[in-house]
mmCIF file of C-alpha atoms in Angstrom:
data_model
loop_
_atom_site.group_PDB
_atom_site.id
_atom_site.type_symbol
_atom_site.label_atom_id
_atom_site.label_comp_id
_atom_site.label_asym_id
_atom_site.label_seq_id
_atom_site.Cartn_x
_atom_site.Cartn_y
_atom_site.Cartn_z
ATOM 1 C CA ILE J 1 -3.668 -10.823 -1.942
ATOM 2 C CA ARG J 2 -6.247 -8.320 -0.684
ATOM 3 C CA ALA J 3 -8.498 -10.422 0.736
ATOM 4 C CA ARG J 4 -5.692 -12.409 2.378
ATOM 5 C CA CYS J 5 -4.336 -8.992 3.854
ATOM 6 C CA ALA J 6 -8.014 -8.026 4.946
ATOM 7 C CA GLN J 7 -8.249 -11.494 6.565
ATOM 8 C CA GLY J 8 -5.089 -11.170 8.189
ATOM 9 C CA LYS J 9 -3.323 -14.219 6.633
ATOM 10 C CA SER J 10 -0.350 -12.202 4.756
ATOM 11 C CA SER J 11 2.693 -11.619 6.173
ATOM 12 C CA VAL J 12 3.321 -8.456 3.977
ATOM 13 C CA CYS J 13 0.470 -5.842 5.162
ATOM 14 C CA SER J 14 -0.431 -5.350 8.462
ATOM 15 C CA THR J 15 -3.620 -3.693 10.100
ATOM 16 C CA ASN J 16 -1.265 -1.775 12.187
ATOM 17 C CA ALA J 17 -1.165 1.711 10.952
ATOM 18 C CA ALA J 18 2.648 2.146 12.119
ATOM 19 C CA VAL J 19 4.058 -0.666 9.756
ATOM 20 C CA GLY J 20 6.325 0.078 7.183
ATOM 21 C CA THR J 21 8.734 2.993 6.589
ATOM 22 C CA ASN J 22 6.192 5.595 5.665
ATOM 23 C CA GLY J 23 3.926 4.503 8.540
ATOM 24 C CA ASP J 24 0.327 4.015 6.272
ATOM 25 C CA GLY J 25 0.159 0.589 7.475
ATOM 26 C CA LEU J 26 1.231 -1.450 4.335
ATOM 27 C CA ALA J 27 4.663 -3.081 4.574
ATOM 28 C CA ASP J 28 7.474 -2.099 2.599
ATOM 29 C CA GLU J 29 7.676 -5.055 0.824
ATOM 30 C CA PHE J 30 3.970 -5.396 0.074
ATOM 31 C CA GLU J 31 4.430 -1.633 -1.323
ATOM 32 C CA ASP J 32 6.963 -2.687 -3.384
ATOM 33 C CA ILE J 33 5.539 -6.330 -4.720
ATOM 34 C CA TYR J 34 1.907 -6.008 -4.503
ATOM 35 C CA SER J 35 0.439 -2.710 -4.269
ATOM 36 C CA ASP J 36 2.872 -0.962 -6.436
ATOM 37 C CA THR J 37 2.309 2.429 -3.977
ATOM 38 C CA SER J 38 5.620 4.208 -2.624
ATOM 39 C CA PRO J 39 6.936 2.944 0.577
ATOM 40 C CA ASP J 40 8.455 6.312 1.001
ATOM 41 C CA ASP J 41 5.281 8.322 0.871
ATOM 42 C CA PRO J 42 2.127 7.553 2.693
ATOM 43 C CA ASP J 43 -0.159 9.015 0.044
ATOM 44 C CA THR J 44 1.278 7.983 -3.332
ATOM 45 C CA ASP J 45 -1.149 9.628 -5.709
ATOM 46 C CA GLY J 46 -1.681 13.089 -3.189
ATOM 47 C CA ASP J 47 -5.144 12.610 -3.208
ATOM 48 C CA GLY J 48 -5.257 13.021 0.818
ATOM 49 C CA ILE J 49 -6.164 9.118 1.519
ATOM 50 C CA ASP J 50 -3.401 7.219 2.871
ATOM 51 C CA ASP J 51 -2.311 4.170 0.659
ATOM 52 C CA ARG J 52 -3.415 1.802 3.130
ATOM 53 C CA THR J 53 -7.396 3.126 3.220
ATOM 54 C CA GLU J 54 -7.105 3.057 -0.356
ATOM 55 C CA TRP J 55 -6.229 -0.327 -0.901
ATOM 56 C CA PHE J 56 -8.581 -1.907 1.423
ATOM 57 C CA ALA J 57 -10.944 0.151 -0.426
ATOM 58 C CA GLY J 58 -10.191 -1.396 -3.800
ATOM 59 C CA HIS J 59 -7.984 1.383 -5.218
ATOM 60 C CA VAL J 60 -5.927 -0.055 -7.837
ATOM 61 C CA TRP J 61 -3.184 2.102 -8.989
ATOM 62 C CA ARG J 62 -2.282 2.291 -12.551
ATOM 63 C CA VAL J 63 1.125 3.804 -12.245
ATOM 64 C CA ARG J 64 3.375 4.418 -9.869
ATOM 65 C CA VAL J 65 4.151 7.876 -8.671
ATOM 66 C CA ASP J 66 7.974 8.445 -8.537
ATOM 67 C CA SER J 67 9.070 11.556 -6.623
ATOM 68 C CA ASN J 68 12.489 10.917 -8.578
ATOM 69 C CA ALA J 69 10.729 11.564 -11.762
#
């Protein structure tokens, strides 16, 4: 899916930084299904780099950060 997104061939991710609930450029559906990032937090792991930037750089999340935990 990462390659299809980078090529603009997937409807669940976008190069538009305003896409999605949190404005990180990843569609909510994409965050829920593919990247396992939070559609409510543009920086799921809290490292200061937005999820979209990390996704396209190849970052892989192993544990989903849940603010309700």
